[in-house]
Amino acid sequence: MDLELNETQRLIQRTARDFATRVILPQAHDLDETERFPREIMKGLAELGLLSINVSEGLGGSSAGVVAYSLAMQEIAAACASCSVMMSVTNMVGEAIERFGNEEQRARYVPRLASGELVVGSFALSEPDAGSDPAGMRTTATPDGDGWVLDGAKQWITGASYAGVIIVWARTGSLETHPGTRGISCFLVDAGSPGLKIGKPEDKLGIRASDTVPLELERCRVGGGQLLGGMHGGFKIAMMALDGGRIGIASQAIGIARAAIEESVRFAKERKSFGVPIAQHQAIQWKLADMQTELDAANLLCMRAAWNKELGRPYSREAAMAKLFASEAAIRICNEAVQIHGGYGYIREFAAERHLRDARVTTIYEGTSEIQRLVIARSVLA
Ligand code: CAA
């Protein structure tokens, strides 16, 4: 594994950093306060090619690779975690359609996700009673003439109020004939499809400018050409997409944690106690040393997972380790950042409290820490 970045990776990192600091960061506080969907920022990310980093150039993507994707995610997350989660899910959706879709589906959706015409992509797997165990889903897809009728409910769906296309998972085989994970397929559902109802956005602890909604599917009709991948093959598509998604969330956690460290360093150099800047106190120095060490360890795990994926090697276990460690480290780091800020860390005026609130979700979505441990343990015991 080469720890030196190549020219393309540097370019993507620089491009993302420039956009993040110049355009996103000045709005981050307001976006969090107002919970406003950052439409113009998502458009800007699309224009820079950051919504389709792993999509091939022939389909409008940047084809820059997984390491570049992780670096870009870190930069955007450091400025605004809400923007970065929608960037991550859109990349995941575009990549899944390119990988599992047929020619027509690829041509219809991938370039429009890359260009921002579809605003964002959305990934509807979880249900009110099926989060960590998606095989327990109850949403069904029933053949209807030359298409399908979807019925059920989805929950915690990122970006769905604005998404031009949503990948929706549904049961196509009964539990009797297709037990466990076997009877699940996935469908490309266009925004505005009849019977697709977008629920009220959740009032969240963090990532408040990202849209998180429940969906209702009431006799939602989609054409026969909307089945993505093979019949009953949906569970594996979800698992493979989530393996890549976990690199995205690890990168998000790293970006948030890096921002928290940078805020802490700045604050510690300015804030005085006992006659000196608090950065001169060993109590603060040791905190910063531990925070930076954890951040670097998270980054190395994440780079290894990204590197493996980029080279076409197995990477499920590495992605799970990266997400597990980076997300838990991010919470510890952000918590210490609040502590270093003292009372200032507890008020909205300083970014430290936003970073802690934003970091909190990273151990929950795209597989909780407990699920990552399960994936890792199965691979250790195999
Ligand atoms: N890649 C390819 N195939 C895989 C796979 C992977 N990573 N993981 C499992 N599979 C295959 C298995 O090989 C198996 O195939 P066969 O039937 O041919 O043997 C099949 O899938 C079933 O696998 P398991 O028996 O391991 O399935 P399981 O029911 O025990 O579940 C699990 C495994 C890892 C717990 C899985 O359910 C899981 O990842 N759960 C968490 C779900 C999750 O991450 N949800 C996040 C929601 S999306 C989100 O948050 C997005 C957002 O908006 C931010």
Coordinates of C-alpha atoms and ligand atoms in Angstrom, one line a residue:
M1 CA 0.0 0.0 0.0
D2 CA 1.5 3.3 -1.1
L3 CA 0.9 6.0 1.5
E4 CA 1.9 8.7 -1.0
L5 CA -1.0 10.2 -2.9
N6 CA -0.8 10.3 -6.6
E7 CA -1.6 13.3 -8.8
T8 CA -5.3 12.5 -9.3
Q9 CA -5.8 11.9 -5.6
R10 CA -4.1 15.2 -4.7
L11 CA -6.2 17.0 -7.3
I12 CA -9.5 15.6 -5.9
Q13 CA -8.4 16.4 -2.4
R14 CA -7.5 19.9 -3.3
T15 CA -10.7 20.5 -5.2
A16 CA -12.8 19.2 -2.4
R17 CA -10.9 21.2 0.2
D18 CA -11.2 24.4 -1.7
F19 CA -14.9 24.0 -2.2
A20 CA -15.4 22.9 1.4
T21 CA -13.6 25.9 2.9
R22 CA -14.7 28.5 0.4
V23 CA -18.4 27.6 -0.1
I24 CA -19.6 25.0 2.5
L25 CA -17.9 26.0 5.7
P26 CA -19.3 29.6 5.9
Q27 CA -22.8 28.1 5.7
A28 CA -22.3 25.1 7.9
H29 CA -23.5 26.7 11.2
D30 CA -26.6 28.1 9.5
L31 CA -27.4 24.9 7.7
D32 CA -27.3 23.1 11.1
E33 CA -29.5 25.8 12.7
T34 CA -32.1 26.0 10.0
E35 CA -32.0 22.4 8.8
R36 CA -32.1 23.7 5.3
F37 CA -31.4 21.2 2.5
P38 CA -28.2 22.5 0.8
R39 CA -29.4 22.2 -2.8
E40 CA -26.9 24.6 -4.2
I41 CA -24.1 22.9 -2.4
M42 CA -25.1 19.5 -3.8
K43 CA -25.2 21.1 -7.3
G44 CA -21.7 22.4 -6.7
L45 CA -20.5 19.0 -5.6
A46 CA -22.0 17.5 -8.8
E47 CA -20.3 20.1 -11.0
L48 CA -17.0 19.2 -9.4
G49 CA -17.5 15.5 -10.1
L50 CA -17.8 14.7 -6.4
L51 CA -21.1 12.9 -6.6
S52 CA -19.7 10.2 -8.9
I53 CA -16.1 9.7 -8.0
N54 CA -16.2 5.9 -8.6
V55 CA -18.4 6.0 -11.6
S56 CA -16.7 5.5 -15.0
E57 CA -16.0 8.5 -17.2
G58 CA -18.2 7.1 -20.0
L59 CA -21.2 7.5 -17.7
G60 CA -20.3 11.0 -16.6
G61 CA -18.2 10.1 -13.5
S62 CA -14.7 11.0 -12.4
S63 CA -13.4 7.4 -12.2
A64 CA -10.9 8.7 -9.7
G65 CA -10.9 5.7 -7.4
V66 CA -11.8 4.8 -3.9
V67 CA -8.8 6.5 -2.1
A68 CA -9.7 9.7 -3.9
Y69 CA -13.3 9.2 -2.9
S70 CA -12.3 8.8 0.8
L71 CA -10.1 11.9 0.7
A72 CA -12.9 14.0 -0.9
M73 CA -15.5 12.7 1.7
Q74 CA -13.1 13.7 4.5
E75 CA -12.8 17.2 3.2
I76 CA -16.5 17.7 2.7
A77 CA -17.3 16.2 6.1
A78 CA -14.8 18.4 7.9
A79 CA -16.8 21.4 6.7
C80 CA -20.4 20.0 6.9
A81 CA -21.3 16.4 7.9
S82 CA -24.8 16.8 6.5
C83 CA -23.6 17.6 3.0
S84 CA -21.1 14.7 3.2
V85 CA -23.7 12.0 4.0
M86 CA -25.8 12.9 1.0
M87 CA -22.6 12.9 -1.1
S88 CA -21.8 9.5 0.2
V89 CA -25.2 8.0 -0.5
T90 CA -25.4 9.5 -4.0
N91 CA -22.0 8.1 -4.8
M92 CA -23.1 4.7 -3.5
V93 CA -26.3 4.7 -5.5
G94 CA -24.6 5.7 -8.8
E95 CA -22.0 3.1 -8.3
A96 CA -24.6 0.4 -7.5
I97 CA -26.6 1.3 -10.7
E98 CA -23.4 1.2 -12.8
R99 CA -22.4 -2.2 -11.3
F100 CA -25.7 -4.0 -11.2
G101 CA -27.9 -2.2 -13.7
N102 CA -28.5 -3.1 -17.3
E103 CA -27.4 -0.8 -20.2
E104 CA -30.7 1.0 -20.2
Q105 CA -30.7 1.6 -16.5
R106 CA -27.1 2.8 -16.5
A107 CA -27.7 5.2 -19.4
R108 CA -30.9 6.5 -17.8
Y109 CA -29.7 7.2 -14.3
V110 CA -26.0 7.3 -13.8
P111 CA -25.1 10.3 -15.9
R112 CA -28.0 12.3 -14.4
L113 CA -26.9 11.4 -10.8
A114 CA -23.4 12.4 -11.7
S115 CA -24.5 15.8 -13.2
G116 CA -26.8 16.6 -10.3
E117 CA -29.9 16.6 -12.5
L118 CA -31.4 14.0 -10.2
V119 CA -30.2 16.2 -7.2
V120 CA -29.2 13.2 -5.0
G121 CA -29.7 9.4 -5.0
S122 CA -31.4 7.6 -2.1
F123 CA -31.0 4.1 -0.6
A124 CA -34.2 2.6 0.9
L125 CA -33.3 -0.6 2.7
S126 CA -34.2 -0.1 6.4
E127 CA -37.8 -0.4 7.7
P128 CA -39.4 0.5 11.0
D129 CA -38.9 -3.1 12.2
A130 CA -35.9 -4.1 10.1
G131 CA -32.7 -2.0 10.5
S132 CA -29.7 -4.2 11.5
D133 CA -31.6 -7.2 10.1
P134 CA -32.8 -6.1 6.7
A135 CA -33.7 -9.7 5.8
G136 CA -36.7 -9.1 8.2
M137 CA -38.2 -6.5 5.8
R138 CA -41.9 -6.6 5.1
T139 CA -42.2 -4.4 2.0
T140 CA -43.3 -6.5 -0.9
A141 CA -43.1 -6.3 -4.7
T142 CA -45.8 -8.1 -6.6
P143 CA -45.8 -8.7 -10.3
D144 CA -48.5 -6.6 -12.0
G145 CA -48.9 -6.8 -15.7
D146 CA -45.6 -5.8 -17.2
G147 CA -44.4 -4.1 -14.0
W148 CA -44.4 -4.4 -10.2
V149 CA -46.5 -3.0 -7.4
L150 CA -44.6 -2.1 -4.2
D151 CA -46.3 -2.0 -0.8
G152 CA -44.7 -1.3 2.6
A153 CA -42.8 1.3 4.6
K154 CA -39.2 2.4 4.8
Q155 CA -37.5 4.3 7.5
W156 CA -34.4 6.5 8.1
I157 CA -34.0 7.2 4.4
T158 CA -31.3 9.8 3.6
G159 CA -32.1 12.4 1.0
A160 CA -35.4 10.9 -0.2
S161 CA -37.4 14.1 -0.2
Y162 CA -35.1 15.5 -2.9
A163 CA -33.8 12.4 -4.6
G164 CA -34.5 11.9 -8.3
V165 CA -34.2 8.1 -7.9
I166 CA -34.5 5.8 -4.9
I167 CA -33.3 2.2 -4.7
V168 CA -36.0 0.4 -2.9
W169 CA -35.6 -3.1 -1.5
A170 CA -38.7 -5.4 -1.3
R171 CA -39.6 -9.0 -0.9
T172 CA -40.3 -10.8 -4.2
G173 CA -40.5 -14.3 -2.7
S174 CA -42.4 -15.3 0.4
L175 CA -40.5 -16.4 3.5
E176 CA -41.8 -19.9 3.0
T177 CA -40.5 -20.3 -0.5
H178 CA -37.5 -18.0 -0.1
P179 CA -36.3 -18.0 3.5
G180 CA -34.0 -15.4 5.1
T181 CA -32.2 -13.2 2.7
R182 CA -33.1 -15.1 -0.5
G183 CA -36.4 -13.6 -1.7
I184 CA -35.4 -9.9 -1.8
S185 CA -35.0 -7.8 -4.9
C186 CA -34.4 -4.1 -5.5
F187 CA -36.1 -1.6 -7.7
L188 CA -35.3 1.8 -9.1
V189 CA -38.1 4.1 -8.0
D190 CA -38.4 7.5 -9.7
A191 CA -39.3 10.6 -7.7
G192 CA -43.0 11.2 -8.0
S193 CA -43.9 7.6 -8.7
P194 CA -47.6 7.1 -8.0
G195 CA -48.1 5.6 -4.5
L196 CA -44.7 6.8 -3.2
K197 CA -45.3 9.0 -0.2
I198 CA -42.4 10.9 1.4
G199 CA -43.0 11.3 5.2
K200 CA -42.2 14.1 7.6
P201 CA -38.4 14.8 8.0
E202 CA -37.0 13.5 11.3
D203 CA -35.9 16.0 13.9
K204 CA -32.4 14.8 14.5
L205 CA -29.6 15.3 17.1
G206 CA -27.0 15.9 14.3
I207 CA -26.5 16.1 10.5
R208 CA -29.6 18.3 10.7
A209 CA -29.3 19.7 7.2
S210 CA -29.4 16.3 5.7
D211 CA -32.9 15.0 4.9
T212 CA -34.0 11.8 6.8
V213 CA -37.5 10.6 6.1
P214 CA -39.8 7.7 6.3
L215 CA -41.4 6.4 3.1
E216 CA -44.7 4.8 2.5
L217 CA -45.3 2.7 -0.6
E218 CA -49.0 2.2 -1.2
R219 CA -49.6 0.3 -4.4
C220 CA -46.5 2.1 -5.8
R221 CA -46.3 1.0 -9.4
V222 CA -43.0 0.7 -11.3
G223 CA -42.3 -0.7 -14.7
G224 CA -40.8 -4.1 -15.4
G225 CA -37.5 -2.4 -16.4
Q226 CA -37.0 -1.0 -12.9
L227 CA -35.8 -4.3 -11.3
L228 CA -32.1 -3.7 -10.5
G229 CA -29.9 -6.8 -10.8
G230 CA -31.3 -10.3 -10.8
M231 CA -34.7 -11.4 -9.4
H232 CA -34.2 -12.3 -5.7
G233 CA -30.6 -11.0 -5.9
G234 CA -31.3 -7.8 -3.9
F235 CA -29.8 -8.7 -0.6
K236 CA -26.3 -9.2 -2.0
I237 CA -26.6 -5.9 -3.9
A238 CA -27.4 -4.2 -0.6
M239 CA -24.5 -5.9 1.2
M240 CA -22.0 -5.1 -1.6
A241 CA -23.2 -1.5 -1.8
L242 CA -22.9 -1.1 2.0
D243 CA -19.4 -2.5 2.0
G244 CA -18.4 0.5 -0.1
G245 CA -20.7 2.8 1.8
R246 CA -18.9 1.9 5.1
I247 CA -15.7 3.4 3.6
G248 CA -17.8 6.5 3.0
I249 CA -19.0 6.7 6.6
A250 CA -15.5 6.0 8.0
S251 CA -14.3 8.9 5.9
Q252 CA -17.1 11.1 7.1
A253 CA -16.2 10.3 10.7
I254 CA -12.5 11.1 10.0
G255 CA -13.5 14.4 8.4
I256 CA -15.6 15.4 11.4
A257 CA -13.0 14.4 13.9
R258 CA -10.2 16.2 12.0
A259 CA -12.3 19.4 12.1
A260 CA -12.8 18.9 15.9
I261 CA -9.1 18.6 16.4
E262 CA -8.4 21.7 14.3
E263 CA -10.9 23.7 16.3
S264 CA -9.4 22.4 19.5
V265 CA -5.8 23.4 18.5
R266 CA -6.9 26.9 17.5
F267 CA -8.9 27.3 20.7
A268 CA -6.1 25.9 22.9
K269 CA -3.5 28.3 21.5
E270 CA -5.8 31.4 22.1
R271 CA -7.5 30.5 25.4
K272 CA -5.5 31.4 28.5
S273 CA -5.7 29.9 32.0
F274 CA -3.2 30.2 34.9
G275 CA -1.5 32.9 32.8
V276 CA -0.6 30.9 29.7
P277 CA -2.5 29.5 26.7
I278 CA -4.1 26.3 27.7
A279 CA -2.1 24.5 24.9
Q280 CA 0.9 24.8 27.2
H281 CA -0.8 22.7 29.9
Q282 CA 0.2 19.0 29.7
A283 CA -3.4 18.0 30.4
I284 CA -4.5 19.6 27.1
Q285 CA -1.4 18.4 25.2
W286 CA -2.0 14.8 26.2
K287 CA -5.6 15.0 25.0
L288 CA -4.5 16.4 21.7
A289 CA -1.9 13.7 21.3
D290 CA -4.4 11.0 21.9
M291 CA -7.0 12.6 19.6
Q292 CA -4.5 12.9 16.7
T293 CA -3.2 9.3 17.2
E294 CA -6.7 7.9 17.1
L295 CA -7.4 10.0 14.0
D296 CA -4.3 8.8 12.2
A297 CA -5.1 5.1 13.1
A298 CA -8.6 5.6 11.8
N299 CA -7.3 7.1 8.6
L300 CA -4.8 4.2 8.1
L301 CA -7.6 1.6 8.5
C302 CA -9.8 3.6 6.1
M303 CA -7.0 3.9 3.5
R304 CA -6.4 0.2 3.7
A305 CA -10.0 -0.6 3.0
A306 CA -10.2 2.0 0.2
W307 CA -6.9 0.7 -1.3
N308 CA -8.2 -2.9 -1.3
K309 CA -11.5 -1.9 -2.9
E310 CA -9.6 0.1 -5.5
L311 CA -7.4 -2.9 -6.4
G312 CA -10.4 -5.2 -6.6
R313 CA -9.4 -7.2 -3.6
P314 CA -11.9 -8.4 -0.9
Y315 CA -12.5 -5.5 1.5
S316 CA -15.7 -6.3 3.6
R317 CA -13.8 -6.9 6.7
E318 CA -11.4 -4.0 6.2
A319 CA -14.4 -1.6 5.5
A320 CA -16.2 -2.9 8.7
M321 CA -13.0 -2.3 10.8
A322 CA -12.5 1.1 9.3
K323 CA -16.1 2.2 10.0
L324 CA -16.1 0.6 13.5
F325 CA -12.9 2.3 14.6
A326 CA -13.3 5.6 12.8
S327 CA -16.8 6.2 14.0
E328 CA -16.1 5.3 17.7
A329 CA -12.9 7.3 17.6
A330 CA -14.7 10.3 16.1
I331 CA -17.1 10.3 19.1
R332 CA -14.3 10.1 21.6
I333 CA -12.3 12.9 19.7
C334 CA -15.3 15.2 19.4
N335 CA -16.1 14.6 23.1
E336 CA -12.6 15.6 24.1
A337 CA -12.8 18.6 21.8
V338 CA -15.8 19.8 23.8
Q339 CA -13.9 19.2 27.0
I340 CA -10.9 21.3 25.7
H341 CA -13.3 24.1 24.9
G342 CA -14.8 24.0 28.4
G343 CA -18.0 26.0 28.6
Y344 CA -17.5 27.3 25.1
G345 CA -17.7 23.7 23.9
Y346 CA -21.2 23.5 25.1
I347 CA -22.7 26.4 23.2
R348 CA -23.9 26.7 19.6
E349 CA -21.6 29.6 18.8
F350 CA -18.6 27.2 18.7
A351 CA -18.4 24.4 16.2
A352 CA -17.3 21.8 18.8
E353 CA -20.8 20.9 19.9
R354 CA -22.0 20.5 16.3
H355 CA -19.1 18.1 15.6
L356 CA -20.0 16.0 18.6
R357 CA -23.7 15.9 17.5
D358 CA -22.8 15.1 13.9
A359 CA -20.3 12.4 14.8
R360 CA -22.8 10.5 17.0
V361 CA -24.7 9.0 14.0
T362 CA -21.6 7.4 12.4
T363 CA -21.8 4.4 14.8
I364 CA -25.4 3.9 13.8
Y365 CA -26.1 4.3 10.1
E366 CA -24.8 2.0 7.3
G367 CA -24.5 -0.7 10.0
T368 CA -24.2 -0.1 13.7
S369 CA -20.9 -0.7 15.5
E370 CA -22.5 -4.0 16.7
I371 CA -23.1 -5.1 13.1
Q372 CA -19.5 -4.1 12.1
R373 CA -18.3 -6.3 15.0
L374 CA -20.5 -9.1 13.8
V375 CA -19.0 -8.8 10.2
I376 CA -15.5 -8.7 11.6
A377 CA -16.0 -11.6 14.0
R378 CA -17.5 -13.8 11.3
S379 CA -14.4 -13.2 9.1
V380 CA -12.0 -13.8 12.0
L381 CA -13.7 -17.1 12.9
A382 CA -14.1 -18.3 9.3
Ligands
CAA1 N1 -20.9 -9.1 0.0 C1 -21.5 -10.0 -0.8 N2 -22.4 -10.9 -0.3 C2 -22.6 -10.9 1.0 C3 -22.1 -10.0 1.9 C4 -21.2 -9.0 1.4 N3 -20.6 -8.1 2.1 N4 -22.5 -10.2 3.1 C5 -23.4 -11.2 3.1 N5 -23.4 -11.6 1.8 C6 -24.2 -12.8 1.3 C7 -23.8 -14.1 2.0 O1 -22.7 -14.7 1.4 C8 -25.1 -14.9 1.9 O2 -25.1 -15.5 0.6 P1 -25.7 -17.0 0.3 O3 -27.2 -16.8 0.7 O4 -25.4 -17.2 -1.1 O5 -25.0 -17.9 1.2 C9 -26.2 -13.9 1.9 O6 -25.6 -12.6 1.6 C10 -26.8 -13.7 3.3 O7 -25.7 -13.4 4.2 P2 -25.8 -13.6 5.8 O8 -26.3 -15.0 6.0 O9 -24.5 -13.2 6.3 O10 -26.9 -12.6 6.2 P3 -27.5 -12.2 7.6 O11 -28.9 -12.1 7.5 O12 -26.8 -13.0 8.7 O13 -27.0 -10.6 7.7 C11 -25.5 -8.8 8.2 C12 -25.7 -10.2 7.6 C13 -24.0 -8.5 8.0 C14 -25.9 -8.7 9.7 C15 -26.4 -7.8 7.4 O14 -27.7 -8.0 7.6 C16 -26.1 -6.3 7.6 O15 -25.1 -5.8 7.1 N6 -26.9 -5.7 8.4 C17 -26.8 -4.2 8.6 C18 -27.6 -3.5 7.6 C19 -27.2 -2.1 7.4 O16 -26.0 -1.8 7.3 N7 -28.1 -1.2 7.2 C20 -27.8 0.2 7.0 C21 -29.0 0.8 6.3 S1 -28.6 1.8 4.9 C22 -28.2 3.3 5.5 O17 -27.9 3.6 6.7 C23 -28.0 4.3 4.4 C24 -28.2 5.7 4.7 O18 -29.2 6.3 4.3 C25 -27.1 6.5 5.4

